[in-house]
PDB file of C-alpha atoms in Angstrom:
ATOM      1  CA  MET A   1       0.877  17.490   7.115  1.00  0.00           C
ATOM      2  CA  ASN A   2       4.856  17.026   8.622  1.00  0.00           C
ATOM      3  CA  GLU A   3       5.376  20.856   5.718  1.00  0.00           C
ATOM      4  CA  ASN A   4       9.480  20.568   7.586  1.00  0.00           C
ATOM      5  CA  GLN A   5       9.334  16.919   4.645  1.00  0.00           C
ATOM      6  CA  PRO A   6       8.130  18.137   1.857  1.00  0.00           C
ATOM      7  CA  ASN A   7       9.507  15.247  -0.657  1.00  0.00           C
ATOM      8  CA  THR A   8       8.284  11.914  -1.710  1.00  0.00           C
ATOM      9  CA  LEU A   9      11.076   9.010  -0.210  1.00  0.00           C
ATOM     10  CA  PRO A  10      13.042   8.460  -2.902  1.00  0.00           C
ATOM     11  CA  PRO A  11      13.897   4.343  -3.743  1.00  0.00           C
ATOM     12  CA  GLU A  12      17.391   4.999  -2.506  1.00  0.00           C
ATOM     13  CA  TYR A  13      16.300   5.583   0.611  1.00  0.00           C
ATOM     14  CA  PHE A  14      14.490   1.827   0.982  1.00  0.00           C
ATOM     15  CA  ASP A  15      17.493   0.741  -0.685  1.00  0.00           C
ATOM     16  CA  HIS A  16      19.928   1.862   1.611  1.00  0.00           C
ATOM     17  CA  VAL A  17      17.097   0.340   4.308  1.00  0.00           C
ATOM     18  CA  TYR A  18      17.069  -3.120   2.662  1.00  0.00           C
ATOM     19  CA  GLN A  19      20.872  -3.244   2.753  1.00  0.00           C
ATOM     20  CA  ALA A  20      21.718  -3.062   6.029  1.00  0.00           C
ATOM     21  CA  ASN A  21      18.994  -5.436   6.772  1.00  0.00           C
ATOM     22  CA  ARG A  22      17.585  -7.808   4.765  1.00  0.00           C
ATOM     23  CA  ASP A  23      13.776  -7.204   6.459  1.00  0.00           C
ATOM     24  CA  PRO A  24      13.926  -3.749   8.306  1.00  0.00           C
ATOM     25  CA  TRP A  25      10.611  -3.539   9.270  1.00  0.00           C
ATOM     26  CA  ASN A  26      10.471  -7.410  10.233  1.00  0.00           C
ATOM     27  CA  PHE A  27       7.687  -8.406   8.487  1.00  0.00           C
ATOM     28  CA  GLU A  28       8.678 -11.517   7.771  1.00  0.00           C
ATOM     29  CA  THR A  29       8.526 -12.086  11.859  1.00  0.00           C
ATOM     30  CA  SER A  30       6.391  -9.715  13.686  1.00  0.00           C
ATOM     31  CA  PRO A  31       3.018 -10.660  15.204  1.00  0.00           C
ATOM     32  CA  TYR A  32       2.402  -7.218  14.392  1.00  0.00           C
ATOM     33  CA  GLU A  33       2.135  -8.081  11.401  1.00  0.00           C
ATOM     34  CA  ARG A  34       0.566 -11.040  10.955  1.00  0.00           C
ATOM     35  CA  GLU A  35      -2.032 -10.018  12.618  1.00  0.00           C
ATOM     36  CA  LYS A  36      -2.075  -6.813  11.163  1.00  0.00           C
ATOM     37  CA  TYR A  37      -2.660  -9.191   7.482  1.00  0.00           C
ATOM     38  CA  ALA A  38      -4.648 -11.110   9.102  1.00  0.00           C
ATOM     39  CA  ASP A  39      -6.992  -8.661   8.957  1.00  0.00           C
ATOM     40  CA  THR A  40      -6.109  -6.547   5.730  1.00  0.00           C
ATOM     41  CA  LEU A  41      -7.096  -9.677   4.984  1.00  0.00           C
ATOM     42  CA  ALA A  42     -10.363 -10.559   6.862  1.00  0.00           C
ATOM     43  CA  ALA A  43     -11.500  -7.045   5.902  1.00  0.00           C
ATOM     44  CA  LEU A  44     -11.737  -7.498   2.331  1.00  0.00           C
ATOM     45  CA  PRO A  45     -15.331  -8.323   0.753  1.00  0.00           C
ATOM     46  CA  ARG A  46     -14.650 -11.279  -1.336  1.00  0.00           C
ATOM     47  CA  THR A  47     -13.226 -13.620  -2.088  1.00  0.00           C
ATOM     48  CA  GLN A  48     -12.020 -13.716  -5.657  1.00  0.00           C
ATOM     49  CA  TYR A  49     -10.737 -11.031  -6.785  1.00  0.00           C
ATOM     50  CA  ALA A  50      -9.205 -10.937 -11.058  1.00  0.00           C
ATOM     51  CA  GLU A  51      -7.073  -8.563 -11.153  1.00  0.00           C
ATOM     52  CA  VAL A  52      -5.287  -6.877  -8.166  1.00  0.00           C
ATOM     53  CA  PHE A  53      -2.771  -4.297  -8.164  1.00  0.00           C
ATOM     54  CA  GLU A  54      -0.856  -3.865  -4.422  1.00  0.00           C
ATOM     55  CA  ILE A  55       1.372  -1.211  -4.115  1.00  0.00           C
ATOM     56  CA  GLY A  56       4.693  -1.073  -2.071  1.00  0.00           C
ATOM     57  CA  CYS A  57       4.779  -5.093  -2.053  1.00  0.00           C
ATOM     58  CA  SER A  58       8.557  -4.830  -0.120  1.00  0.00           C
ATOM     59  CA  LEU A  59       9.808  -8.936   0.247  1.00  0.00           C
ATOM     60  CA  GLY A  60       6.189  -9.905  -0.841  1.00  0.00           C
ATOM     61  CA  VAL A  61       5.193 -10.916   2.483  1.00  0.00           C
ATOM     62  CA  LEU A  62       2.126  -9.936   1.996  1.00  0.00           C
ATOM     63  CA  THR A  63       1.749 -10.866  -1.363  1.00  0.00           C
ATOM     64  CA  ALA A  64       2.630 -14.531  -0.674  1.00  0.00           C
ATOM     65  CA  GLN A  65      -1.151 -14.091   1.216  1.00  0.00           C
ATOM     66  CA  LEU A  66      -3.190 -11.996  -1.064  1.00  0.00           C
ATOM     67  CA  ALA A  67      -2.319 -14.441  -3.989  1.00  0.00           C
ATOM     68  CA  PRO A  68      -5.120 -17.141  -3.382  1.00  0.00           C
ATOM     69  CA  HIS A  69      -8.045 -14.768  -3.654  1.00  0.00           C
ATOM     70  CA  CYS A  70      -6.386 -12.808  -6.717  1.00  0.00           C
ATOM     71  CA  GLY A  71      -7.107 -14.308 -10.327  1.00  0.00           C
ATOM     72  CA  HIS A  72      -3.980 -12.151 -11.242  1.00  0.00           C
ATOM     73  CA  LEU A  73      -2.071  -9.506  -9.357  1.00  0.00           C
ATOM     74  CA  LEU A  74      -0.155  -7.064 -10.166  1.00  0.00           C
ATOM     75  CA  ALA A  75       2.516  -6.048  -6.548  1.00  0.00           C
ATOM     76  CA  VAL A  76       5.187  -3.484  -7.062  1.00  0.00           C
ATOM     77  CA  ASP A  77       8.203  -1.998  -5.292  1.00  0.00           C
ATOM     78  CA  VAL A  78      10.822   0.729  -5.900  1.00  0.00           C
ATOM     79  CA  SER A  79      13.440  -1.346  -4.275  1.00  0.00           C
ATOM     80  CA  GLU A  80      15.007  -3.329  -6.428  1.00  0.00           C
ATOM     81  CA  ALA A  81      16.979  -5.997  -3.314  1.00  0.00           C
ATOM     82  CA  ALA A  82      13.303  -6.099  -1.803  1.00  0.00           C
ATOM     83  CA  LEU A  83      11.921  -6.993  -4.666  1.00  0.00           C
ATOM     84  CA  ALA A  84      14.479 -10.016  -4.795  1.00  0.00           C
ATOM     85  CA  GLN A  85      12.873 -11.244  -1.723  1.00  0.00           C
ATOM     86  CA  ALA A  86       9.120 -10.840  -3.124  1.00  0.00           C
ATOM     87  CA  ARG A  87      10.118 -12.824  -6.405  1.00  0.00           C
ATOM     88  CA  ALA A  88      11.771 -15.580  -4.487  1.00  0.00           C
ATOM     89  CA  ARG A  89       8.725 -15.366  -2.316  1.00  0.00           C
ATOM     90  CA  CYS A  90       6.655 -16.499  -4.443  1.00  0.00           C
ATOM     91  CA  ALA A  91       8.006 -18.226  -6.990  1.00  0.00           C
ATOM     92  CA  GLY A  92       5.319 -21.000  -7.153  1.00  0.00           C
ATOM     93  CA  LEU A  93       2.025 -18.694  -7.658  1.00  0.00           C
ATOM     94  CA  PRO A  94       1.694 -18.024 -11.298  1.00  0.00           C
ATOM     95  CA  GLN A  95      -0.601 -15.512 -10.975  1.00  0.00           C
ATOM     96  CA  VAL A  96       1.762 -13.310  -9.008  1.00  0.00           C
ATOM     97  CA  GLU A  97       3.163 -10.187 -11.577  1.00  0.00           C
ATOM     98  CA  ILE A  98       6.448  -8.483 -10.303  1.00  0.00           C
ATOM     99  CA  ARG A  99       7.533  -5.626 -10.704  1.00  0.00           C
ATOM    100  CA  GLN A 100       9.923  -1.977 -10.156  1.00  0.00           C
ATOM    101  CA  LEU A 101       7.128   0.896 -10.965  1.00  0.00           C
ATOM    102  CA  ARG A 102       8.043   4.284  -8.330  1.00  0.00           C
ATOM    103  CA  VAL A 103       4.057   5.220  -8.346  1.00  0.00           C
ATOM    104  CA  PRO A 104       2.593   7.659  -8.673  1.00  0.00           C
ATOM    105  CA  GLU A 105       5.546   8.675 -12.030  1.00  0.00           C
ATOM    106  CA  GLU A 106       4.581   5.205 -12.440  1.00  0.00           C
ATOM    107  CA  PHE A 107       1.447   3.604 -12.966  1.00  0.00           C
ATOM    108  CA  PRO A 108       0.317   0.377 -14.817  1.00  0.00           C
ATOM    109  CA  ASN A 109      -1.704   0.861 -18.571  1.00  0.00           C
ATOM    110  CA  GLN A 110      -4.779  -1.332 -16.795  1.00  0.00           C
ATOM    111  CA  SER A 111      -7.308  -0.958 -14.621  1.00  0.00           C
ATOM    112  CA  PHE A 112      -8.252  -3.341 -11.200  1.00  0.00           C
ATOM    113  CA  ASP A 113     -10.977  -4.690  -9.294  1.00  0.00           C
ATOM    114  CA  LEU A 114      -9.080  -4.233  -6.081  1.00  0.00           C
ATOM    115  CA  ILE A 115      -6.033  -1.971  -4.858  1.00  0.00           C
ATOM    116  CA  VAL A 116      -3.890  -2.639  -2.081  1.00  0.00           C
ATOM    117  CA  LEU A 117      -2.196   0.435  -0.628  1.00  0.00           C
ATOM    118  CA  SER A 118      -0.213  -1.090   3.382  1.00  0.00           C
ATOM    119  CA  GLU A 119       1.931   0.515   4.773  1.00  0.00           C
ATOM    120  CA  VAL A 120       2.928   3.422   1.847  1.00  0.00           C
ATOM    121  CA  GLY A 121       0.990   6.819   1.404  1.00  0.00           C
ATOM    122  CA  TYR A 122       3.421   7.443   4.597  1.00  0.00           C
ATOM    123  CA  TYR A 123       6.474   7.813   2.307  1.00  0.00           C
ATOM    124  CA  TRP A 124       4.883  10.412  -0.908  1.00  0.00           C
ATOM    125  CA  SER A 125       4.442  14.632  -0.114  1.00  0.00           C
ATOM    126  CA  PRO A 126       1.212  16.121  -0.045  1.00  0.00           C
ATOM    127  CA  ALA A 127       1.453  16.646  -4.204  1.00  0.00           C
ATOM    128  CA  ASP A 128       2.194  13.592  -4.908  1.00  0.00           C
ATOM    129  CA  LEU A 129       0.175  11.499  -2.464  1.00  0.00           C
ATOM    130  CA  ALA A 130      -2.222  13.497  -4.245  1.00  0.00           C
ATOM    131  CA  ARG A 131      -1.440  13.043  -7.178  1.00  0.00           C
ATOM    132  CA  ALA A 132      -1.591   9.451  -6.744  1.00  0.00           C
ATOM    133  CA  ALA A 133      -4.922   8.966  -5.126  1.00  0.00           C
ATOM    134  CA  ASP A 134      -5.948  10.210  -9.218  1.00  0.00           C
ATOM    135  CA  LEU A 135      -4.240   8.038 -10.603  1.00  0.00           C
ATOM    136  CA  LEU A 136      -5.785   5.083  -8.328  1.00  0.00           C
ATOM    137  CA  ILE A 137      -9.128   6.557  -8.351  1.00  0.00           C
ATOM    138  CA  ALA A 138      -9.302   6.886 -12.031  1.00  0.00           C
ATOM    139  CA  GLY A 139      -6.905   3.042 -12.062  1.00  0.00           C
ATOM    140  CA  LEU A 140      -9.726   1.632 -10.523  1.00  0.00           C
ATOM    141  CA  ASN A 141     -13.824  -0.310 -12.289  1.00  0.00           C
ATOM    142  CA  PRO A 142     -16.614   1.271 -10.774  1.00  0.00           C
ATOM    143  CA  GLY A 143     -18.182  -0.833  -8.121  1.00  0.00           C
ATOM    144  CA  SER A 144     -14.309  -1.849  -7.125  1.00  0.00           C
ATOM    145  CA  GLN A 145     -12.434  -1.306  -4.212  1.00  0.00           C
ATOM    146  CA  LEU A 146      -9.903   0.168  -2.480  1.00  0.00           C
ATOM    147  CA  LEU A 147      -7.686  -1.173   0.859  1.00  0.00           C
ATOM    148  CA  LEU A 148      -6.055   1.608   3.071  1.00  0.00           C
ATOM    149  CA  VAL A 149      -3.789   0.470   5.800  1.00  0.00           C
ATOM    150  CA  HIS A 150      -1.173   2.042   7.393  1.00  0.00           C
ATOM    151  CA  TRP A 151       0.081   2.212  11.485  1.00  0.00           C
ATOM    152  CA  THR A 152      -0.704   5.505  12.539  1.00  0.00           C
ATOM    153  CA  PRO A 153       2.482   6.628  15.214  1.00  0.00           C
ATOM    154  CA  PRO A 154       4.426   9.972  13.332  1.00  0.00           C
ATOM    155  CA  VAL A 155       8.036   9.497  12.039  1.00  0.00           C
ATOM    156  CA  HIS A 156      10.211  11.397  11.376  1.00  0.00           C
ATOM    157  CA  ASP A 157      11.607  11.043   8.405  1.00  0.00           C
ATOM    158  CA  TYR A 158       7.915  10.446   7.101  1.00  0.00           C
ATOM    159  CA  PRO A 159       6.208  13.128   4.733  1.00  0.00           C
ATOM    160  CA  LEU A 160       2.801  12.535   6.103  1.00  0.00           C
ATOM    161  CA  THR A 161       1.545  10.165   8.570  1.00  0.00           C
ATOM    162  CA  GLY A 162      -1.382   7.237   8.314  1.00  0.00           C
ATOM    163  CA  ASP A 163      -4.339   9.343   9.256  1.00  0.00           C
ATOM    164  CA  ASP A 164      -2.966  12.341   7.169  1.00  0.00           C
ATOM    165  CA  VAL A 165      -3.780   9.664   4.259  1.00  0.00           C
ATOM    166  CA  HIS A 166      -5.898   7.936   5.326  1.00  0.00           C
ATOM    167  CA  GLN A 167      -8.029  11.300   6.159  1.00  0.00           C
ATOM    168  CA  PHE A 168      -6.889  12.565   2.372  1.00  0.00           C
ATOM    169  CA  PHE A 169      -8.383   9.313   0.953  1.00  0.00           C
ATOM    170  CA  LEU A 170     -12.109  10.271   2.646  1.00  0.00           C
ATOM    171  CA  ALA A 171     -12.616  13.369   1.747  1.00  0.00           C
ATOM    172  CA  LYS A 172     -13.139  11.832  -2.004  1.00  0.00           C
ATOM    173  CA  THR A 173     -16.300  10.727  -0.102  1.00  0.00           C
ATOM    174  CA  THR A 174     -17.830  14.191   0.047  1.00  0.00           C
ATOM    175  CA  GLU A 175     -15.315  16.401  -2.220  1.00  0.00           C
ATOM    176  CA  ASN A 176     -16.644  15.131  -4.092  1.00  0.00           C
ATOM    177  CA  GLY A 177     -17.929  11.438  -4.353  1.00  0.00           C
ATOM    178  CA  ALA A 178     -15.976   9.101  -6.656  1.00  0.00           C
ATOM    179  CA  LEU A 179     -15.239   6.812  -3.433  1.00  0.00           C
ATOM    180  CA  ARG A 180     -17.927   5.478  -0.594  1.00  0.00           C
ATOM    181  CA  HIS A 181     -16.323   4.182   3.135  1.00  0.00           C
ATOM    182  CA  LEU A 182     -17.822   0.943   3.061  1.00  0.00           C
ATOM    183  CA  ALA A 183     -15.595  -0.379   6.324  1.00  0.00           C
ATOM    184  CA  GLY A 184     -12.827   1.189   8.877  1.00  0.00           C
ATOM    185  CA  HIS A 185     -10.809   0.859  13.055  1.00  0.00           C
ATOM    186  CA  ARG A 186      -8.881   2.064  13.819  1.00  0.00           C
ATOM    187  CA  HIS A 187      -6.066  -0.259  16.573  1.00  0.00           C
ATOM    188  CA  GLU A 188      -3.290   0.970  18.693  1.00  0.00           C
ATOM    189  CA  THR A 189      -1.223   1.782  16.168  1.00  0.00           C
ATOM    190  CA  TYR A 190      -2.238   1.039  12.345  1.00  0.00           C
ATOM    191  CA  ARG A 191      -5.797   2.084  10.836  1.00  0.00           C
ATOM    192  CA  LEU A 192      -7.503  -0.070   8.426  1.00  0.00           C
ATOM    193  CA  ASP A 193     -10.066   1.736   5.865  1.00  0.00           C
ATOM    194  CA  LEU A 194     -12.074  -0.353   2.652  1.00  0.00           C
ATOM    195  CA  LEU A 195     -13.237   2.557  -0.035  1.00  0.00           C
ATOM    196  CA  GLU A 196     -14.831   2.147  -3.095  1.00  0.00           C
ATOM    197  CA  LYS A 197     -15.857   3.205  -5.991  1.00  0.00           C
ATOM    198  CA  ARG A 198     -18.924   4.499  -6.942  1.00  0.00           C
TER     199      ARG A 198
END
């Protein structure tokens, strides 16, 4: 873990990024993102989930693709600039609720059948990752799933790497047995792991 940058990136960081570029990570146009979204959806072992929580929904590109698999999908992000685009993209999807929320400082008061943490965990400090992990595990119904998908090359601005995030959650499968590992694979620049609450 990169101790030189121990603080979680603040909402202002993301507001500046989205103000400079409406699609800063090319979510809408990148073949990499398109392939990763298809891989993310293909990893889901069920076709339908009653209650789903997506953390860091950004522009809502993955949100719109997840929605047909959800009875109710709560999609959150820290950046209002990103959420405005997500709301427009998902306007015709009544099962999608979009909310500004900062995890782990804020967390919904409900439980979920699936939580998707995609391209978010490396923005947290090690301490916030630990707090978030406890909340995510507590927020899952027994037998429900946590899907992790993260870019793996290091980014000098980010407190952690994708591998740090996944290794932290995978440790939970052995140290306290709260989670079990259902599936996982690594691509050239990202990895995916599917965990289930025991």
